[in-house]
mmCIF file of C-alpha atoms in Angstrom:
data_model
loop_
_atom_site.group_PDB
_atom_site.id
_atom_site.type_symbol
_atom_site.label_atom_id
_atom_site.label_comp_id
_atom_site.label_asym_id
_atom_site.label_seq_id
_atom_site.Cartn_x
_atom_site.Cartn_y
_atom_site.Cartn_z
ATOM 1 C CA MET A 1 108.130 111.954 171.577
ATOM 2 C CA SER A 2 105.570 113.981 173.004
ATOM 3 C CA LYS A 3 106.783 112.926 176.508
ATOM 4 C CA PRO A 4 110.532 114.458 177.325
ATOM 5 C CA LEU A 5 112.904 111.616 177.342
ATOM 6 C CA ASP A 6 114.824 110.802 180.666
ATOM 7 C CA LEU A 7 118.243 110.723 178.290
ATOM 8 C CA LEU A 8 118.946 111.548 175.023
ATOM 9 C CA ILE A 9 122.303 109.929 173.769
ATOM 10 C CA ILE A 10 124.038 111.242 170.617
ATOM 11 C CA GLY A 11 126.320 108.680 168.742
ATOM 12 C CA ALA A 12 125.675 104.930 168.653
ATOM 13 C CA GLY A 13 129.386 103.878 168.904
ATOM 14 C CA PRO A 14 130.946 101.543 171.821
ATOM 15 C CA ALA A 15 130.608 104.558 174.401
ATOM 16 C CA GLY A 16 127.070 105.711 173.264
ATOM 17 C CA ILE A 17 125.782 102.065 173.303
ATOM 18 C CA ALA A 18 127.445 101.347 176.691
ATOM 19 C CA ALA A 19 125.673 104.388 178.074
ATOM 20 C CA ALA A 20 122.653 103.306 176.879
ATOM 21 C CA VAL A 21 123.214 99.819 178.428
ATOM 22 C CA GLU A 22 123.968 101.423 181.728
ATOM 23 C CA ALA A 23 120.863 103.399 181.568
ATOM 24 C CA GLU A 24 118.847 100.459 181.194
ATOM 25 C CA GLU A 25 120.459 98.413 183.860
ATOM 26 C CA LEU A 26 120.394 101.338 186.392
ATOM 27 C CA GLY A 27 116.600 101.968 185.970
ATOM 28 C CA LEU A 28 116.258 104.794 183.320
ATOM 29 C CA ARG A 29 113.370 103.531 181.044
ATOM 30 C CA ASP A 30 112.693 106.826 178.639
ATOM 31 C CA VAL A 31 116.455 106.735 176.751
ATOM 32 C CA LEU A 32 116.869 107.042 173.147
ATOM 33 C CA VAL A 33 119.826 106.713 171.083
ATOM 34 C CA VAL A 34 120.363 108.987 167.891
ATOM 35 C CA GLU A 35 122.979 107.901 165.202
ATOM 36 C CA LYS A 36 123.761 109.930 162.028
ATOM 37 C CA GLY A 37 124.848 106.429 160.061
ATOM 38 C CA PRO A 38 122.753 103.520 158.731
ATOM 39 C CA SER A 39 123.860 101.414 162.093
ATOM 40 C CA HIS A 40 125.608 101.384 165.184
ATOM 41 C CA SER A 41 129.508 101.549 164.845
ATOM 42 C CA SER A 42 129.306 103.190 161.817
ATOM 43 C CA MET A 43 132.471 105.102 161.969
ATOM 44 C CA ILE A 44 134.490 101.702 163.307
ATOM 45 C CA ARG A 45 132.929 99.959 160.056
ATOM 46 C CA ASN A 46 133.752 103.003 157.548
ATOM 47 C CA PHE A 47 137.470 103.436 159.052
ATOM 48 C CA TYR A 48 138.417 99.968 160.273
ATOM 49 C CA LYS A 49 139.922 97.639 157.593
ATOM 50 C CA GLU A 50 138.608 94.093 157.552
ATOM 51 C CA GLY A 51 140.034 91.837 160.166
ATOM 52 C CA LYS A 52 141.758 95.014 161.959
ATOM 53 C CA ARG A 53 143.090 94.225 165.533
ATOM 54 C CA VAL A 54 140.869 95.725 168.509
ATOM 55 C CA ASP A 55 142.517 95.753 171.632
ATOM 56 C CA ALA A 56 141.404 95.688 175.141
ATOM 57 C CA THR A 57 144.306 97.086 176.504
ATOM 58 C CA TYR A 58 144.574 100.102 174.246
ATOM 59 C CA ALA A 59 147.360 103.207 174.642
ATOM 60 C CA GLY A 60 148.447 102.346 177.775
ATOM 61 C CA ILE A 61 144.659 101.817 179.486
ATOM 62 C CA GLU A 62 144.422 99.005 181.726
ATOM 63 C CA ALA A 63 141.635 96.505 180.686
ATOM 64 C CA LEU A 64 139.273 97.126 183.995
ATOM 65 C CA CYS A 65 135.589 97.670 183.391
ATOM 66 C CA MET A 66 133.724 99.637 185.985
ATOM 67 C CA GLY A 67 130.259 99.090 184.174
ATOM 68 C CA PHE A 68 128.056 96.452 182.747
ATOM 69 C CA LEU A 69 130.204 96.103 179.356
ATOM 70 C CA CYS A 70 133.502 94.771 178.920
ATOM 71 C CA LEU A 71 135.477 93.678 175.993
ATOM 72 C CA ARG A 72 138.389 90.902 175.188
ATOM 73 C CA ASP A 73 141.414 91.219 172.583
ATOM 74 C CA GLY A 74 139.752 90.527 169.343
ATOM 75 C CA ASN A 75 139.168 92.185 165.798
ATOM 76 C CA ARG A 76 136.939 94.302 163.771
ATOM 77 C CA GLU A 77 134.533 91.386 163.110
ATOM 78 C CA SER A 78 134.360 90.070 166.856
ATOM 79 C CA ASP A 79 133.753 93.742 168.037
ATOM 80 C CA PHE A 80 130.635 94.208 165.701
ATOM 81 C CA GLN A 81 129.354 90.792 166.782
ATOM 82 C CA PHE A 82 129.685 91.694 170.427
ATOM 83 C CA MET A 83 128.154 94.898 170.101
ATOM 84 C CA ASP A 84 125.064 93.362 168.090
ATOM 85 C CA GLN A 85 124.678 90.940 170.670
ATOM 86 C CA VAL A 86 124.549 93.808 173.186
ATOM 87 C CA VAL A 87 121.701 95.936 171.209
ATOM 88 C CA GLN A 88 119.658 92.904 170.481
ATOM 89 C CA HIS A 89 119.847 91.868 174.355
ATOM 90 C CA HIS A 90 118.921 94.879 175.467
ATOM 91 C CA ARG A 91 116.552 95.919 173.026
ATOM 92 C CA LEU A 92 117.937 99.348 172.972
ATOM 93 C CA SER A 93 115.731 102.111 171.461
ATOM 94 C CA MET A 94 117.852 103.559 168.420
ATOM 95 C CA ARG A 95 117.215 105.712 165.400
ATOM 96 C CA PHE A 96 119.747 105.488 162.643
ATOM 97 C CA ASN A 97 120.316 108.354 159.874
ATOM 98 C CA THR A 98 119.446 110.967 162.034
ATOM 99 C CA GLU A 99 121.764 113.801 162.432
ATOM 100 C CA VAL A 100 121.789 116.322 165.400
ATOM 101 C CA TRP A 101 121.797 119.823 164.207
ATOM 102 C CA SER A 102 121.706 121.678 167.886
ATOM 103 C CA ILE A 103 121.266 121.300 171.632
ATOM 104 C CA GLU A 104 119.855 124.033 173.634
ATOM 105 C CA ARG A 105 119.771 124.084 177.255
ATOM 106 C CA GLU A 106 116.312 124.800 178.793
ATOM 107 C CA ALA A 107 114.689 125.268 182.283
ATOM 108 C CA SER A 108 113.640 121.567 182.517
ATOM 109 C CA GLY A 109 116.514 120.086 180.367
ATOM 110 C CA PHE A 110 117.133 120.019 176.962
ATOM 111 C CA ALA A 111 116.010 120.727 173.468
ATOM 112 C CA THR A 112 117.372 118.909 170.943
ATOM 113 C CA THR A 113 116.927 119.696 167.242
ATOM 114 C CA LEU A 114 117.336 116.682 164.962
ATOM 115 C CA SER A 115 117.467 116.372 161.105
ATOM 116 C CA GLY A 116 113.993 117.460 159.190
ATOM 117 C CA ALA A 117 114.026 119.900 162.119
ATOM 118 C CA GLU A 118 112.373 117.908 164.746
ATOM 119 C CA ARG A 119 113.035 118.782 168.259
ATOM 120 C CA VAL A 120 113.089 116.257 170.944
ATOM 121 C CA SER A 121 112.840 117.180 174.725
ATOM 122 C CA SER A 122 114.932 115.347 177.221
ATOM 123 C CA ARG A 123 116.266 115.824 180.801
ATOM 124 C CA PHE A 124 120.001 114.672 180.395
ATOM 125 C CA VAL A 125 121.994 114.603 177.237
ATOM 126 C CA ILE A 126 125.221 112.324 176.357
ATOM 127 C CA VAL A 127 127.212 113.274 173.493
ATOM 128 C CA ALA A 128 129.087 110.074 172.339
ATOM 129 C CA ILE A 129 130.317 110.981 168.783
ATOM 130 C CA GLY A 130 133.795 110.263 167.691
ATOM 131 C CA LYS A 131 136.438 112.339 166.367
ATOM 132 C CA MET A 132 136.619 109.942 162.945
ATOM 133 C CA GLY A 133 133.619 111.412 161.110
ATOM 134 C CA ARG A 134 135.660 114.065 160.040
ATOM 135 C CA PRO A 135 139.021 113.108 159.011
ATOM 136 C CA LYS A 136 141.760 115.639 159.669
ATOM 137 C CA GLN A 137 143.327 117.175 156.628
ATOM 138 C CA PRO A 138 146.749 118.066 156.581
ATOM 139 C CA ASP A 139 147.625 122.057 156.255
ATOM 140 C CA TYR A 140 148.460 122.013 152.784
ATOM 141 C CA TYR A 141 145.333 120.146 151.189
ATOM 142 C CA LYS A 142 143.261 123.051 150.582
ATOM 143 C CA GLY A 143 145.955 124.589 148.520
ATOM 144 C CA LEU A 144 145.869 121.397 146.153
ATOM 145 C CA GLY A 145 144.326 121.601 142.631
ATOM 146 C CA LEU A 146 140.554 120.840 142.126
ATOM 147 C CA GLU A 147 141.785 118.284 139.667
ATOM 148 C CA LEU A 148 143.748 116.453 141.863
ATOM 149 C CA LYS A 149 141.277 116.328 144.472
ATOM 150 C CA ARG A 150 138.566 114.758 142.135
ATOM 151 C CA SER A 151 140.965 112.345 140.860
ATOM 152 C CA GLY A 152 140.470 109.676 143.526
ATOM 153 C CA THR A 153 143.901 109.155 144.189
ATOM 154 C CA LEU A 154 143.809 111.312 147.484
ATOM 155 C CA VAL A 155 142.221 109.072 150.078
ATOM 156 C CA PHE A 156 141.031 109.323 153.417
ATOM 157 C CA ASP A 157 139.188 106.343 153.815
ATOM 158 C CA ILE A 158 141.131 103.085 153.915
ATOM 159 C CA ASN A 159 138.000 100.988 152.850
ATOM 160 C CA ALA A 160 136.781 103.291 150.167
ATOM 161 C CA THR A 161 139.405 101.941 147.863
ATOM 162 C CA ASP A 162 141.305 98.475 146.746
ATOM 163 C CA PHE A 163 144.922 99.370 146.998
ATOM 164 C CA THR A 164 146.292 95.906 146.168
ATOM 165 C CA GLY A 165 149.276 96.006 144.060
ATOM 166 C CA LYS A 166 149.472 99.434 144.328
ATOM 167 C CA ARG A 167 152.041 102.123 145.365
ATOM 168 C CA VAL A 168 150.489 104.026 148.538
ATOM 169 C CA LEU A 169 152.133 106.735 150.202
ATOM 170 C CA VAL A 170 150.659 106.750 153.627
ATOM 171 C CA VAL A 171 150.774 110.195 155.389
ATOM 172 C CA GLY A 172 151.131 110.536 159.169
ATOM 173 C CA GLY A 173 152.877 109.333 162.143
ATOM 174 C CA GLY A 174 150.088 108.050 164.898
ATOM 175 C CA ASP A 175 148.029 105.205 165.438
ATOM 176 C CA SER A 176 145.805 105.525 162.289
ATOM 177 C CA ALA A 177 148.677 105.888 159.759
ATOM 178 C CA SER A 178 150.652 102.604 161.662
ATOM 179 C CA GLU A 179 147.549 100.454 161.489
ATOM 180 C CA TYR A 180 146.893 101.565 157.608
ATOM 181 C CA ALA A 181 150.704 100.943 157.126
ATOM 182 C CA GLN A 182 150.704 97.370 158.712
ATOM 183 C CA MET A 183 147.270 96.355 156.851
ATOM 184 C CA LEU A 184 148.263 97.500 153.488
ATOM 185 C CA SER A 185 152.100 96.287 153.753
ATOM 186 C CA GLU A 186 150.587 92.825 153.071
ATOM 187 C CA THR A 187 149.212 93.433 149.629
ATOM 188 C CA SER A 188 150.434 96.962 148.601
ATOM 189 C CA GLN A 189 154.019 98.859 148.097
ATOM 190 C CA VAL A 190 153.940 101.083 151.047
ATOM 191 C CA THR A 191 155.676 104.202 152.030
ATOM 192 C CA LEU A 192 155.304 106.080 155.113
ATOM 193 C CA SER A 193 156.008 109.802 155.343
ATOM 194 C CA TYR A 194 156.228 111.622 158.910
ATOM 195 C CA ARG A 195 157.602 114.917 159.607
ATOM 196 C CA GLN A 196 159.257 113.444 162.807
ATOM 197 C CA THR A 197 162.256 111.388 162.955
ATOM 198 C CA GLN A 198 160.770 109.069 165.573
ATOM 199 C CA PHE A 199 157.328 107.642 166.307
ATOM 200 C CA ALA A 200 156.317 109.520 169.415
ATOM 201 C CA SER A 201 152.632 109.995 169.152
ATOM 202 C CA MET A 202 151.222 106.110 168.594
ATOM 203 C CA ASN A 203 150.903 103.456 171.188
ATOM 204 C CA ALA A 204 153.847 101.092 171.946
ATOM 205 C CA LEU A 205 152.158 97.953 170.156
ATOM 206 C CA ASN A 206 151.512 99.891 167.041
ATOM 207 C CA ALA A 207 155.300 101.253 167.171
ATOM 208 C CA ARG A 208 156.659 97.889 167.756
ATOM 209 C CA LEU A 209 154.765 96.279 164.797
ATOM 210 C CA LEU A 210 155.320 99.229 162.376
ATOM 211 C CA ARG A 211 159.053 99.004 163.122
ATOM 212 C CA GLU A 212 159.214 95.073 162.255
ATOM 213 C CA LYS A 213 157.475 96.279 159.332
ATOM 214 C CA ILE A 214 160.218 98.740 158.485
ATOM 215 C CA GLU A 215 162.970 96.882 159.372
ATOM 216 C CA THR A 216 161.706 93.579 157.187
ATOM 217 C CA GLY A 217 161.336 95.718 154.234
ATOM 218 C CA ARG A 218 157.560 95.604 154.076
ATOM 219 C CA VAL A 219 157.163 99.219 154.791
ATOM 220 C CA ARG A 220 159.281 101.755 153.656
ATOM 221 C CA ALA A 221 159.847 105.009 155.966
ATOM 222 C CA LEU A 222 160.564 108.393 155.134
ATOM 223 C CA LEU A 223 161.192 109.842 158.783
ATOM 224 C CA GLY A 224 161.726 113.668 158.942
ATOM 225 C CA SER A 225 159.729 114.294 155.455
ATOM 226 C CA ASN A 226 157.510 116.971 155.051
ATOM 227 C CA ILE A 227 155.446 117.224 151.923
ATOM 228 C CA GLN A 228 155.687 120.364 149.936
ATOM 229 C CA THR A 229 153.621 119.893 146.620
ATOM 230 C CA ILE A 230 151.334 117.368 145.440
ATOM 231 C CA GLU A 231 150.909 117.446 141.675
ATOM 232 C CA LEU A 232 148.574 115.264 138.966
ATOM 233 C CA MET A 233 151.101 113.502 136.702
ATOM 234 C CA ASP A 234 149.463 111.187 134.009
ATOM 235 C CA GLY A 235 146.804 110.505 136.333
ATOM 236 C CA HIS A 236 148.912 109.849 139.567
ATOM 237 C CA PRO A 237 149.955 111.962 142.501
ATOM 238 C CA ARG A 238 153.814 113.179 142.442
ATOM 239 C CA VAL A 239 154.708 114.267 145.455
ATOM 240 C CA GLY A 240 157.468 116.635 146.334
ATOM 241 C CA PHE A 241 159.202 117.120 149.697
ATOM 242 C CA ARG A 242 160.432 120.272 151.621
ATOM 243 C CA GLU A 243 163.737 118.560 152.467
ATOM 244 C CA PRO A 244 166.741 118.169 149.866
ATOM 245 C CA GLY A 245 167.048 114.911 151.101
ATOM 246 C CA PHE A 246 163.921 113.081 149.525
ATOM 247 C CA ASN A 247 163.467 113.054 145.887
ATOM 248 C CA ALA A 248 159.958 113.792 144.366
ATOM 249 C CA GLU A 249 158.084 110.474 143.951
ATOM 250 C CA THR A 250 155.137 109.528 141.779
ATOM 251 C CA PHE A 251 152.551 107.369 143.720
ATOM 252 C CA ASP A 252 149.088 105.358 142.990
ATOM 253 C CA TYR A 253 147.676 106.908 145.906
ATOM 254 C CA VAL A 254 148.255 109.035 149.009
ATOM 255 C CA LEU A 255 146.359 107.659 152.108
ATOM 256 C CA PHE A 256 146.156 110.340 154.863
ATOM 257 C CA GLY A 257 146.201 108.573 158.299
ATOM 258 C CA LEU A 258 146.066 111.863 160.198
ATOM 259 C CA GLY A 259 143.421 110.834 162.907
ATOM 260 C CA GLY A 260 139.857 112.920 163.286
ATOM 261 C CA MET A 261 138.910 116.366 163.758
ATOM 262 C CA SER A 262 136.778 117.389 166.848
ATOM 263 C CA PRO A 263 133.470 118.700 165.681
ATOM 264 C CA ASN A 264 134.351 122.065 167.496
ATOM 265 C CA GLU A 265 131.745 124.187 166.068
ATOM 266 C CA PHE A 266 128.991 121.879 167.132
ATOM 267 C CA MET A 267 130.361 121.692 170.613
ATOM 268 C CA THR A 268 130.599 125.640 170.785
ATOM 269 C CA LYS A 269 127.201 126.195 169.547
ATOM 270 C CA SER A 270 125.840 123.757 172.212
ATOM 271 C CA GLY A 271 127.537 125.700 175.121
ATOM 272 C CA ILE A 272 130.277 123.147 175.615
ATOM 273 C CA ALA A 273 133.802 124.595 176.735
ATOM 274 C CA ASN A 274 136.707 123.034 174.929
ATOM 275 C CA THR A 275 140.053 122.641 176.003
ATOM 276 C CA GLU A 276 143.262 124.031 174.264
ATOM 277 C CA ARG A 277 143.636 120.589 172.771
ATOM 278 C CA GLY A 278 140.412 120.874 171.230
ATOM 279 C CA GLU A 279 138.669 118.503 173.336
ATOM 280 C CA ALA A 280 135.662 118.840 175.414
ATOM 281 C CA ALA A 281 136.386 120.283 178.839
ATOM 282 C CA VAL A 282 134.795 118.050 181.166
ATOM 283 C CA SER A 283 134.565 116.936 185.066
ATOM 284 C CA GLU A 284 135.773 113.909 186.394
ATOM 285 C CA VAL A 285 132.202 112.385 185.889
ATOM 286 C CA ASN A 286 132.629 113.550 182.333
ATOM 287 C CA GLU A 287 129.674 116.270 182.569
ATOM 288 C CA THR A 288 130.547 119.559 180.673
ATOM 289 C CA SER A 289 130.487 123.099 181.573
ATOM 290 C CA VAL A 290 126.873 122.944 180.825
ATOM 291 C CA PRO A 291 125.076 121.043 183.869
ATOM 292 C CA GLY A 292 123.056 117.865 182.672
ATOM 293 C CA LEU A 293 125.214 117.655 179.261
ATOM 294 C CA TYR A 294 128.058 115.042 179.279
ATOM 295 C CA VAL A 295 130.349 114.079 176.860
ATOM 296 C CA VAL A 296 132.059 110.505 176.520
ATOM 297 C CA GLY A 297 134.487 108.858 174.439
ATOM 298 C CA ASP A 298 136.966 110.627 171.831
ATOM 299 C CA LEU A 299 135.755 114.012 172.361
ATOM 300 C CA ALA A 300 136.540 114.051 175.640
ATOM 301 C CA GLY A 301 140.168 112.797 175.013
ATOM 302 C CA LYS A 302 141.989 110.221 176.359
ATOM 303 C CA GLY A 303 141.942 110.973 179.986
ATOM 304 C CA HIS A 304 138.277 111.162 179.899
ATOM 305 C CA GLY A 305 137.446 107.962 177.855
ATOM 306 C CA GLY A 306 139.006 108.682 174.416
ATOM 307 C CA GLY A 307 141.096 106.421 172.268
ATOM 308 C CA SER A 308 140.291 102.528 174.163
ATOM 309 C CA ILE A 309 136.833 100.979 173.816
ATOM 310 C CA ILE A 310 136.907 100.035 177.336
ATOM 311 C CA ALA A 311 137.938 103.425 178.552
ATOM 312 C CA GLY A 312 134.556 104.834 176.557
ATOM 313 C CA PHE A 313 132.809 102.080 178.412
ATOM 314 C CA ASN A 314 133.718 103.373 181.392
ATOM 315 C CA ALA A 315 133.389 106.812 180.775
ATOM 316 C CA ALA A 316 129.700 106.382 180.002
ATOM 317 C CA SER A 317 129.080 104.533 183.228
ATOM 318 C CA LEU A 318 130.379 107.427 185.108
ATOM 319 C CA ALA A 319 128.320 109.753 183.354
ATOM 320 C CA VAL A 320 125.162 107.448 183.862
ATOM 321 C CA ARG A 321 125.954 106.909 187.669
ATOM 322 C CA ASP A 322 126.258 110.920 188.166
ATOM 323 C CA ILE A 323 122.898 111.668 186.416
ATOM 324 C CA LEU A 324 121.490 108.656 188.605
ATOM 325 C CA GLY A 325 123.305 109.423 191.896
ATOM 326 C CA ARG A 326 123.868 113.186 191.836
ATOM 327 C CA HIS A 327 121.154 114.662 189.999
ATOM 328 C CA LEU A 328 118.088 112.129 190.482
ATOM 329 C CA ARG A 329 119.184 110.559 193.889
ATOM 330 C CA ALA A 330 118.697 107.239 193.244
ATOM 331 C CA HIS A 331 120.532 104.272 195.083
ATOM 332 C CA LEU A 332 123.213 102.628 192.978
ATOM 333 C CA PRO A 333 124.645 99.278 193.228
ATOM 334 C CA ALA A 334 128.389 99.247 193.811
ATOM 335 C CA GLU A 335 130.613 99.780 190.673
ATOM 336 C CA ARG A 336 132.339 96.644 189.310
ATOM 337 C CA VAL A 337 135.610 95.742 188.055
ATOM 338 C CA SER A 338 136.490 93.280 185.422
ATOM 339 C CA LEU A 339 135.876 89.481 186.154
ATOM 340 C CA GLU A 340 134.875 86.282 184.129
ATOM 341 C CA HIS A 341 131.451 87.149 184.699
ATOM 342 C CA PHE A 342 131.504 89.604 181.964
ATOM 343 C CA PHE A 343 132.330 87.119 179.637
ATOM 344 C CA SER A 344 129.969 84.308 180.891
ATOM 345 C CA PRO A 345 128.135 82.528 178.281
ATOM 346 C CA THR A 346 124.780 83.217 179.560
ATOM 347 C CA ARG A 347 125.238 87.120 179.645
ATOM 348 C CA LEU A 348 124.002 87.699 176.548
ATOM 349 C CA THR A 349 121.659 85.270 175.868
#
């Protein structure tokens, strides 16, 4: 690491891996991907239930691929298999169990401090970390009792607990909550609590599938309900609601599906300006307010590659092309659009 890297990529999820592939394919050679987890796609491994659907077209974003990676409809397992193939085929340089503490702008590029106080120099940095690393907590969570929090009955990770045959209250009204309710409805007694009376913040497919579960009685919906209290009673969480039309109920588990929190403190320390929504403020090519520092994927929001794997792939392609084309004045091939060659059996063999 004595020689400065051309590019440091922080995060080994789909967007981070795509950025490394784009850099390799377009001629950057000294590229390193660092990931705080023990393997690539750690957040998907931790927060996606086995068999969870992974859609190429997601959140209304058309499945058109600009760069070297594309995706078909599949599930959690097929997505892992594909990303494994990509990493092995391209022999990407990756370091796991490595957390990033800070990014500092220098005259010749960036000095990034990693866990263990190691400092790495690079000409450019792409941040490709997701929101799911820090599950969002409801406002009332801080006020809950310590015994309740330690009881293991308040859950943020769907993979951390066996919910089979249990009474589960899923809290939330977005895609995470919808998918949790859909998956658990096959083996558990699922109730969904959402403060609004309509599902306005989830994609159309998840809304339709959830409504079908509700209409067939597989999921019980408490729409327009706001949780006011949660108390531990005989080892189980008893939930009280603000609205008089909802009686207090006891469940085996309360599963929060509220999405993830942007690591705003890390971005602010790195000099990255945020939008009012708490997302990274980026240009049309995903460069931040710090020249040479890019953010791709969930932290940049849905309009800049967040929420969709293919959108993350495309955001990574835009960022790497900007580094090479505008900053390094390299000659670049034309952008691609998804064609059958993406899925040729020979592409990753």
